[in-house]
PDB file of C-alpha atoms in Angstrom:
ATOM      1  CA  MET A   1       0.000   0.000   0.000  1.00  0.00           C
ATOM      2  CA  LYS A   2       1.332   3.400  -0.944  1.00  0.00           C
ATOM      3  CA  ALA A   3       1.717   6.137   1.640  1.00  0.00           C
ATOM      4  CA  LEU A   4       1.557   9.879   1.100  1.00  0.00           C
ATOM      5  CA  GLY A   5       4.457  10.624   3.385  1.00  0.00           C
ATOM      6  CA  LYS A   6       7.210   9.382   5.610  1.00  0.00           C
ATOM      7  CA  HIS A   7       7.821  10.721   9.083  1.00  0.00           C
ATOM      8  CA  ILE A   8      11.011  10.163  11.039  1.00  0.00           C
ATOM      9  CA  LEU A   9      10.797  10.758  14.782  1.00  0.00           C
ATOM     10  CA  VAL A  10      14.275  11.385  16.131  1.00  0.00           C
ATOM     11  CA  GLU A  11      15.610  11.579  19.666  1.00  0.00           C
ATOM     12  CA  PHE A  12      19.058  13.202  19.775  1.00  0.00           C
ATOM     13  CA  TYR A  13      20.882  12.560  23.053  1.00  0.00           C
ATOM     14  CA  GLY A  14      24.192  13.806  24.408  1.00  0.00           C
ATOM     15  CA  CYS A  15      24.080  16.940  22.270  1.00  0.00           C
ATOM     16  CA  ASP A  16      26.188  20.078  22.570  1.00  0.00           C
ATOM     17  CA  LYS A  17      24.310  22.307  25.025  1.00  0.00           C
ATOM     18  CA  ASP A  18      25.431  25.561  23.417  1.00  0.00           C
ATOM     19  CA  VAL A  19      24.158  24.410  20.036  1.00  0.00           C
ATOM     20  CA  LEU A  20      20.855  23.330  21.593  1.00  0.00           C
ATOM     21  CA  ASN A  21      20.409  26.830  22.961  1.00  0.00           C
ATOM     22  CA  ASN A  22      21.395  28.715  19.798  1.00  0.00           C
ATOM     23  CA  SER A  23      18.137  29.551  18.069  1.00  0.00           C
ATOM     24  CA  LYS A  24      19.753  31.435  15.193  1.00  0.00           C
ATOM     25  CA  LEU A  25      22.125  28.583  14.401  1.00  0.00           C
ATOM     26  CA  LEU A  26      19.371  25.971  14.660  1.00  0.00           C
ATOM     27  CA  ASP A  27      17.127  27.977  12.332  1.00  0.00           C
ATOM     28  CA  LYS A  28      19.922  28.196   9.752  1.00  0.00           C
ATOM     29  CA  GLU A  29      20.890  24.526  10.031  1.00  0.00           C
ATOM     30  CA  MET A  30      17.320  23.227  10.005  1.00  0.00           C
ATOM     31  CA  GLN A  31      16.691  25.223   6.829  1.00  0.00           C
ATOM     32  CA  TYR A  32      19.915  23.883   5.348  1.00  0.00           C
ATOM     33  CA  ALA A  33      18.869  20.341   6.304  1.00  0.00           C
ATOM     34  CA  ALA A  34      15.583  20.887   4.459  1.00  0.00           C
ATOM     35  CA  GLU A  35      17.383  22.192   1.384  1.00  0.00           C
ATOM     36  CA  ILE A  36      19.873  19.339   1.062  1.00  0.00           C
ATOM     37  CA  SER A  37      17.038  16.840   1.514  1.00  0.00           C
ATOM     38  CA  GLY A  38      15.411  18.258  -1.590  1.00  0.00           C
ATOM     39  CA  ALA A  39      12.600  20.080   0.174  1.00  0.00           C
ATOM     40  CA  THR A  40      11.077  23.429  -0.748  1.00  0.00           C
ATOM     41  CA  ILE A  41      11.056  25.796   2.221  1.00  0.00           C
ATOM     42  CA  ILE A  42       7.940  27.880   2.772  1.00  0.00           C
ATOM     43  CA  ASN A  43       8.924  29.554   6.020  1.00  0.00           C
ATOM     44  CA  SER A  44      10.461  28.971   9.419  1.00  0.00           C
ATOM     45  CA  THR A  45       9.729  30.128  12.919  1.00  0.00           C
ATOM     46  CA  PHE A  46      12.104  29.708  15.872  1.00  0.00           C
ATOM     47  CA  HIS A  47      11.710  30.739  19.497  1.00  0.00           C
ATOM     48  CA  THR A  48      14.210  30.913  22.324  1.00  0.00           C
ATOM     49  CA  PHE A  49      12.991  30.299  25.837  1.00  0.00           C
ATOM     50  CA  SER A  50      14.384  31.768  29.029  1.00  0.00           C
ATOM     51  CA  PRO A  51      16.651  30.659  30.580  1.00  0.00           C
ATOM     52  CA  TYR A  52      17.180  27.968  27.909  1.00  0.00           C
ATOM     53  CA  GLY A  53      15.607  25.885  25.183  1.00  0.00           C
ATOM     54  CA  VAL A  54      14.555  26.412  21.591  1.00  0.00           C
ATOM     55  CA  SER A  55      11.464  25.419  19.606  1.00  0.00           C
ATOM     56  CA  GLY A  56      11.563  25.676  15.852  1.00  0.00           C
ATOM     57  CA  VAL A  57       9.545  24.711  12.813  1.00  0.00           C
ATOM     58  CA  VAL A  58      10.508  24.755   9.161  1.00  0.00           C
ATOM     59  CA  VAL A  59       7.373  24.481   7.037  1.00  0.00           C
ATOM     60  CA  ILE A  60       8.174  22.893   3.695  1.00  0.00           C
ATOM     61  CA  ALA A  61       5.945  22.262   0.678  1.00  0.00           C
ATOM     62  CA  GLU A  62       6.369  18.583   1.525  1.00  0.00           C
ATOM     63  CA  SER A  63       5.206  18.927   5.196  1.00  0.00           C
ATOM     64  CA  HIS A  64       7.559  20.009   8.026  1.00  0.00           C
ATOM     65  CA  LEU A  65      10.733  19.714  10.056  1.00  0.00           C
ATOM     66  CA  THR A  66      10.526  20.562  13.764  1.00  0.00           C
ATOM     67  CA  ILE A  67      12.937  20.709  16.681  1.00  0.00           C
ATOM     68  CA  HIS A  68      12.461  21.162  20.421  1.00  0.00           C
ATOM     69  CA  THR A  69      15.545  21.310  22.607  1.00  0.00           C
ATOM     70  CA  TRP A  70      16.236  20.778  26.299  1.00  0.00           C
ATOM     71  CA  PRO A  71      19.838  21.958  26.769  1.00  0.00           C
ATOM     72  CA  GLU A  72      19.638  20.972  30.441  1.00  0.00           C
ATOM     73  CA  TYR A  73      19.313  17.337  29.345  1.00  0.00           C
ATOM     74  CA  GLY A  74      21.474  17.549  26.205  1.00  0.00           C
ATOM     75  CA  TYR A  75      18.373  16.395  24.350  1.00  0.00           C
ATOM     76  CA  ALA A  76      16.482  17.401  21.209  1.00  0.00           C
ATOM     77  CA  ALA A  77      13.234  15.979  19.801  1.00  0.00           C
ATOM     78  CA  VAL A  78      13.230  16.296  16.017  1.00  0.00           C
ATOM     79  CA  ASP A  79      10.521  15.424  13.510  1.00  0.00           C
ATOM     80  CA  LEU A  80      11.265  15.096   9.831  1.00  0.00           C
ATOM     81  CA  PHE A  81       7.984  14.698   7.978  1.00  0.00           C
ATOM     82  CA  THR A  82       8.219  14.682   4.201  1.00  0.00           C
ATOM     83  CA  CYS A  83       5.864  13.753   1.407  1.00  0.00           C
ATOM     84  CA  GLY A  84       6.419  12.774  -2.163  1.00  0.00           C
ATOM     85  CA  ASP A  85       9.166  10.819  -3.836  1.00  0.00           C
ATOM     86  CA  THR A  86      11.699  13.585  -4.259  1.00  0.00           C
ATOM     87  CA  VAL A  87      12.704  14.383  -0.673  1.00  0.00           C
ATOM     88  CA  ASP A  88      14.969  12.227   1.507  1.00  0.00           C
ATOM     89  CA  PRO A  89      14.540  13.117   5.203  1.00  0.00           C
ATOM     90  CA  TRP A  90      17.477  10.893   6.176  1.00  0.00           C
ATOM     91  CA  ILE A  91      19.820  13.455   4.626  1.00  0.00           C
ATOM     92  CA  ALA A  92      18.388  16.010   7.058  1.00  0.00           C
ATOM     93  CA  PHE A  93      18.860  13.533   9.903  1.00  0.00           C
ATOM     94  CA  GLU A  94      22.553  13.014   9.135  1.00  0.00           C
ATOM     95  CA  HIS A  95      23.186  16.737   8.899  1.00  0.00           C
ATOM     96  CA  LEU A  96      21.455  17.525  12.184  1.00  0.00           C
ATOM     97  CA  LYS A  97      23.216  14.676  13.988  1.00  0.00           C
ATOM     98  CA  LYS A  98      26.523  16.245  13.028  1.00  0.00           C
ATOM     99  CA  ILE A  99      25.489  19.818  13.903  1.00  0.00           C
ATOM    100  CA  LEU A 100      24.043  18.865  17.296  1.00  0.00           C
ATOM    101  CA  LYS A 101      27.067  16.636  18.040  1.00  0.00           C
ATOM    102  CA  ALA A 102      24.706  13.934  19.303  1.00  0.00           C
ATOM    103  CA  THR A 103      26.455  11.038  21.020  1.00  0.00           C
ATOM    104  CA  HIS A 104      23.498   8.717  20.487  1.00  0.00           C
ATOM    105  CA  THR A 105      20.225   8.762  18.658  1.00  0.00           C
ATOM    106  CA  SER A 106      16.966   6.884  18.429  1.00  0.00           C
ATOM    107  CA  THR A 107      14.861   6.957  15.270  1.00  0.00           C
ATOM    108  CA  ILE A 108      11.497   5.600  14.210  1.00  0.00           C
ATOM    109  CA  GLU A 109      10.216   5.893  10.653  1.00  0.00           C
ATOM    110  CA  MET A 110       6.458   5.963  10.235  1.00  0.00           C
ATOM    111  CA  LYS A 111       4.410   5.899   7.073  1.00  0.00           C
ATOM    112  CA  ARG A 112       1.713   8.584   7.010  1.00  0.00           C
ATOM    113  CA  GLY A 113      -1.437   8.490   4.920  1.00  0.00           C
ATOM    114  CA  GLN A 114      -1.541   4.871   3.833  1.00  0.00           C
ATOM    115  CA  LEU A 115      -4.284   4.858   1.249  1.00  0.00           C
ATOM    116  CA  ASN A 116      -5.548   2.376  -1.305  1.00  0.00           C
ATOM    117  CA  ASP A 117      -6.368   4.864  -3.999  1.00  0.00           C
ATOM    118  CA  ILE A 118      -3.177   6.856  -4.451  1.00  0.00           C
ATOM    119  CA  LYS A 119      -2.502   7.270  -8.149  1.00  0.00           C
ATOM    120  CA  GLY A 120       0.501   8.496 -10.088  1.00  0.00           C
ATOM    121  CA  GLU A 121       3.673  10.050  -8.806  1.00  0.00           C
ATOM    122  CA  LEU A 122       3.575  11.016  -5.170  1.00  0.00           C
ATOM    123  CA  ARG A 123       3.771  14.682  -4.445  1.00  0.00           C
ATOM    124  CA  HIS A 124       2.738  16.580  -1.380  1.00  0.00           C
ATOM    125  CA  LYS A 125       0.849  19.024  -3.521  1.00  0.00           C
ATOM    126  CA  PRO A 126       0.039  19.068  -7.221  1.00  0.00           C
ATOM    127  CA  GLU A 127       2.885  19.840  -9.571  1.00  0.00           C
ATOM    128  CA  ASN A 128       1.728  23.345 -10.328  1.00  0.00           C
ATOM    129  CA  ALA A 129       1.115  24.278  -6.726  1.00  0.00           C
ATOM    130  CA  ILE A 130       1.525  27.955  -5.944  1.00  0.00           C
ATOM    131  CA  ILE A 131       3.512  28.233  -2.754  1.00  0.00           C
TER     132      ILE A 131
ATOM    133  CA  MET B   1      11.123   5.961  33.070  1.00  0.00           C
ATOM    134  CA  LYS B   2       9.807   9.489  32.754  1.00  0.00           C
ATOM    135  CA  ALA B   3       9.424  11.158  29.377  1.00  0.00           C
ATOM    136  CA  LEU B   4       9.579  14.844  28.567  1.00  0.00           C
ATOM    137  CA  GLY B   5       6.679  14.738  26.167  1.00  0.00           C
ATOM    138  CA  LYS B   6       3.927  12.805  24.524  1.00  0.00           C
ATOM    139  CA  HIS B   7       3.319  12.843  20.797  1.00  0.00           C
ATOM    140  CA  ILE B   8       0.132  11.636  19.167  1.00  0.00           C
ATOM    141  CA  LEU B   9       0.345  10.873  15.461  1.00  0.00           C
ATOM    142  CA  VAL B  10      -3.142  10.988  13.984  1.00  0.00           C
ATOM    143  CA  GLU B  11      -4.475   9.940  10.605  1.00  0.00           C
ATOM    144  CA  PHE B  12      -7.918  11.415   9.932  1.00  0.00           C
ATOM    145  CA  TYR B  13      -9.743   9.673   7.091  1.00  0.00           C
ATOM    146  CA  GLY B  14     -13.052  10.356   5.385  1.00  0.00           C
ATOM    147  CA  CYS B  15     -12.951  14.050   6.291  1.00  0.00           C
ATOM    148  CA  ASP B  16     -15.056  16.871   4.901  1.00  0.00           C
ATOM    149  CA  LYS B  17     -13.174  18.117   1.833  1.00  0.00           C
ATOM    150  CA  ASP B  18     -14.300  21.714   2.198  1.00  0.00           C
ATOM    151  CA  VAL B  19     -13.035  21.825   5.773  1.00  0.00           C
ATOM    152  CA  LEU B  20      -9.721  20.265   4.692  1.00  0.00           C
ATOM    153  CA  ASN B  21      -9.276  23.065   2.183  1.00  0.00           C
ATOM    154  CA  ASN B  22     -10.253  25.934   4.478  1.00  0.00           C
ATOM    155  CA  SER B  23      -6.995  27.321   5.809  1.00  0.00           C
ATOM    156  CA  LYS B  24      -8.621  30.094   7.849  1.00  0.00           C
ATOM    157  CA  LEU B  25     -10.999  27.698   9.579  1.00  0.00           C
ATOM    158  CA  LEU B  26      -8.239  25.158  10.258  1.00  0.00           C
ATOM    159  CA  ASP B  27      -5.993  27.848  11.731  1.00  0.00           C
ATOM    160  CA  LYS B  28      -8.788  28.972  14.068  1.00  0.00           C
ATOM    161  CA  GLU B  29      -9.760  25.423  15.076  1.00  0.00           C
ATOM    162  CA  MET B  30      -6.188  24.227  15.574  1.00  0.00           C
ATOM    163  CA  GLN B  31      -5.563  27.197  17.848  1.00  0.00           C
ATOM    164  CA  TYR B  32      -8.778  26.466  19.713  1.00  0.00           C
ATOM    165  CA  ALA B  33      -7.720  22.813  20.038  1.00  0.00           C
ATOM    166  CA  ALA B  34      -4.446  23.985  21.575  1.00  0.00           C
ATOM    167  CA  GLU B  35      -6.241  26.280  24.011  1.00  0.00           C
ATOM    168  CA  ILE B  36      -8.731  23.714  25.296  1.00  0.00           C
ATOM    169  CA  SER B  37      -5.894  21.217  25.749  1.00  0.00           C
ATOM    170  CA  GLY B  38      -4.272  23.640  28.171  1.00  0.00           C
ATOM    171  CA  ALA B  39      -1.454  24.728  25.879  1.00  0.00           C
ATOM    172  CA  THR B  40       0.077  28.191  25.572  1.00  0.00           C
ATOM    173  CA  ILE B  41       0.091  29.372  21.959  1.00  0.00           C
ATOM    174  CA  ILE B  42       3.202  31.126  20.713  1.00  0.00           C
ATOM    175  CA  ASN B  43       2.233  31.564  17.088  1.00  0.00           C
ATOM    176  CA  SER B  44       0.690  29.814  14.122  1.00  0.00           C
ATOM    177  CA  THR B  45       1.417  29.668  10.423  1.00  0.00           C
ATOM    178  CA  PHE B  46      -0.956  28.239   7.808  1.00  0.00           C
ATOM    179  CA  HIS B  47      -0.560  27.927   4.052  1.00  0.00           C
ATOM    180  CA  THR B  48      -3.062  27.114   1.358  1.00  0.00           C
ATOM    181  CA  PHE B  49      -1.836  25.302  -1.725  1.00  0.00           C
ATOM    182  CA  SER B  50      -3.238  25.563  -5.220  1.00  0.00           C
ATOM    183  CA  PRO B  51      -5.495  23.983  -6.281  1.00  0.00           C
ATOM    184  CA  TYR B  52      -6.054  22.409  -2.866  1.00  0.00           C
ATOM    185  CA  GLY B  53      -4.452  21.402   0.420  1.00  0.00           C
ATOM    186  CA  VAL B  54      -3.422  23.157   3.611  1.00  0.00           C
ATOM    187  CA  SER B  55      -0.333  22.915   5.811  1.00  0.00           C
ATOM    188  CA  GLY B  56      -0.419  24.474   9.232  1.00  0.00           C
ATOM    189  CA  VAL B  57       1.595  24.638  12.424  1.00  0.00           C
ATOM    190  CA  VAL B  58       0.623  25.957  15.828  1.00  0.00           C
ATOM    191  CA  VAL B  59       3.758  26.443  17.910  1.00  0.00           C
ATOM    192  CA  ILE B  60       2.975  26.130  21.598  1.00  0.00           C
ATOM    193  CA  ALA B  61       5.196  26.591  24.634  1.00  0.00           C
ATOM    194  CA  GLU B  62       4.773  22.855  25.129  1.00  0.00           C
ATOM    195  CA  SER B  63       5.939  21.878  21.562  1.00  0.00           C
ATOM    196  CA  HIS B  64       3.582  21.905  18.535  1.00  0.00           C
ATOM    197  CA  LEU B  65       0.417  20.916  16.746  1.00  0.00           C
ATOM    198  CA  THR B  66       0.613  20.419  12.974  1.00  0.00           C
ATOM    199  CA  ILE B  67      -1.793  19.535  10.195  1.00  0.00           C
ATOM    200  CA  HIS B  68      -1.325  18.638   6.533  1.00  0.00           C
ATOM    201  CA  THR B  69      -4.413  18.021   4.446  1.00  0.00           C
ATOM    202  CA  TRP B  70      -5.089  16.245   1.167  1.00  0.00           C
ATOM    203  CA  PRO B  71      -8.692  17.172   0.318  1.00  0.00           C
ATOM    204  CA  GLU B  72      -8.498  14.958  -2.789  1.00  0.00           C
ATOM    205  CA  TYR B  73      -8.176  11.944  -0.476  1.00  0.00           C
ATOM    206  CA  GLY B  74     -10.332  13.248   2.383  1.00  0.00           C
ATOM    207  CA  TYR B  75      -7.228  12.810   4.525  1.00  0.00           C
ATOM    208  CA  ALA B  76      -5.338  14.848   7.120  1.00  0.00           C
ATOM    209  CA  ALA B  77      -2.097  14.008   8.931  1.00  0.00           C
ATOM    210  CA  VAL B  78      -2.095  15.625  12.353  1.00  0.00           C
ATOM    211  CA  ASP B  79       0.617  15.685  15.013  1.00  0.00           C
ATOM    212  CA  LEU B  80      -0.133  16.672  18.576  1.00  0.00           C
ATOM    213  CA  PHE B  81       3.167  16.942  20.428  1.00  0.00           C
ATOM    214  CA  THR B  82       2.924  18.259  23.977  1.00  0.00           C
ATOM    215  CA  CYS B  83       5.288  18.357  26.910  1.00  0.00           C
ATOM    216  CA  GLY B  84       4.730  18.692  30.605  1.00  0.00           C
ATOM    217  CA  ASP B  85       1.981  17.436  32.864  1.00  0.00           C
ATOM    218  CA  THR B  86      -0.539  20.190  32.297  1.00  0.00           C
ATOM    219  CA  VAL B  87      -1.547  19.674  28.655  1.00  0.00           C
ATOM    220  CA  ASP B  88      -3.824  16.902  27.374  1.00  0.00           C
ATOM    221  CA  PRO B  89      -3.395  16.448  23.596  1.00  0.00           C
ATOM    222  CA  TRP B  90      -6.329  14.023  23.467  1.00  0.00           C
ATOM    223  CA  ILE B  91      -8.670  16.956  24.017  1.00  0.00           C
ATOM    224  CA  ALA B  92      -7.249  18.499  20.842  1.00  0.00           C
ATOM    225  CA  PHE B  93      -7.719  15.184  19.052  1.00  0.00           C
ATOM    226  CA  GLU B  94     -11.408  14.960  19.963  1.00  0.00           C
ATOM    227  CA  HIS B  95     -12.038  18.535  18.885  1.00  0.00           C
ATOM    228  CA  LEU B  96     -10.314  18.120  15.521  1.00  0.00           C
ATOM    229  CA  LYS B  97     -12.063  14.819  14.827  1.00  0.00           C
ATOM    230  CA  LYS B  98     -15.376  16.637  15.198  1.00  0.00           C
ATOM    231  CA  ILE B  99     -14.348  19.666  13.114  1.00  0.00           C
ATOM    232  CA  LEU B 100     -12.907  17.579  10.268  1.00  0.00           C
ATOM    233  CA  LYS B 101     -15.929  15.238  10.358  1.00  0.00           C
ATOM    234  CA  ALA B 102     -13.574  12.270  10.117  1.00  0.00           C
ATOM    235  CA  THR B 103     -15.318   8.950   9.512  1.00  0.00           C
ATOM    236  CA  HIS B 104     -12.368   6.959  10.822  1.00  0.00           C
ATOM    237  CA  THR B 105      -9.078   7.649  12.526  1.00  0.00           C
ATOM    238  CA  SER B 106      -5.821   5.962  13.397  1.00  0.00           C
ATOM    239  CA  THR B 107      -3.712   7.145  16.324  1.00  0.00           C
ATOM    240  CA  ILE B 108      -0.355   6.242  17.803  1.00  0.00           C
ATOM    241  CA  GLU B 109       0.921   7.767  21.032  1.00  0.00           C
ATOM    242  CA  MET B 110       4.682   7.973  21.392  1.00  0.00           C
ATOM    243  CA  LYS B 111       6.746   9.024  24.376  1.00  0.00           C
ATOM    244  CA  ARG B 112       9.430  11.573  23.484  1.00  0.00           C
ATOM    245  CA  GLY B 113      12.596  12.216  25.480  1.00  0.00           C
ATOM    246  CA  GLN B 114      12.686   9.219  27.767  1.00  0.00           C
ATOM    247  CA  LEU B 115      15.429  10.092  30.212  1.00  0.00           C
ATOM    248  CA  ASN B 116      16.679   8.660  33.467  1.00  0.00           C
ATOM    249  CA  ASP B 117      17.481  11.930  35.138  1.00  0.00           C
ATOM    250  CA  ILE B 118      14.293  13.958  34.849  1.00  0.00           C
ATOM    251  CA  LYS B 119      13.604  15.645  38.151  1.00  0.00           C
ATOM    252  CA  GLY B 120      10.601  17.455  39.536  1.00  0.00           C
ATOM    253  CA  GLU B 121       7.434  18.467  37.775  1.00  0.00           C
ATOM    254  CA  LEU B 122       7.566  18.099  34.027  1.00  0.00           C
ATOM    255  CA  ARG B 123       7.344  21.279  32.062  1.00  0.00           C
ATOM    256  CA  HIS B 124       8.417  22.015  28.550  1.00  0.00           C
ATOM    257  CA  LYS B 125      10.293  25.051  29.736  1.00  0.00           C
ATOM    258  CA  PRO B 126      11.112  26.362  33.183  1.00  0.00           C
ATOM    259  CA  GLU B 127       8.262  27.918  35.109  1.00  0.00           C
ATOM    260  CA  ASN B 128       9.413  31.459  34.580  1.00  0.00           C
ATOM    261  CA  ALA B 129      10.046  31.063  30.885  1.00  0.00           C
ATOM    262  CA  ILE B 130       9.624  34.220  28.831  1.00  0.00           C
ATOM    263  CA  ILE B 131       7.613  33.274  25.805  1.00  0.00           C
TER     264      ILE B 131
END
């Protein structure tokens, strides 16, 4: 059965605490991760919490990448949700693993939108989508 | 073992196609779903695709709610990711199920950030966080 999208849930442990607390850097690197995966970025929104922690979302035409960090635990929860056949979220995973300097990771890949009646090439949105 | 957050992955099938394509309504109802769950909204961003489909994210202090819709399949992929002990994402689920008029659903609840050393009451960010 075909699925509309794939969704990787990532736990990054043992990360660099300064990186986890650097909203500007995370925004840049999450957008770069989207780009090298083949995604089309629509926008991004990142927030820094006081005294620490960052939440960020990169909305892509093919769904989204998100990150939530807990510098106090050296931990980040990352979601890489992509649709269509042209984006590879594992490229984003490898990039973020390196940037966060994670010592260990846990990943689960889920299929989203498993439907019987999907026809033709898989895209998140029709080819001529205006974004 | 304690976890920092809970994440519900929802597949909504058999939804009302007009609702799935109504970005303004989905933005309002996703924000309302966040509110009644006990979450603190930081911002939201919704996009309408041509000829159809909506992607939206509500960033909350306790992580995020997202939706991606495929009106052509009557399908929406929804993620309800909340942290801390004070937010109940299942309230958001019930509200969205009603709004989307889903005929059937599939849900998986995942624990995020399972750590040995979590101490005290669970919050996404420290109590005095500036958001």
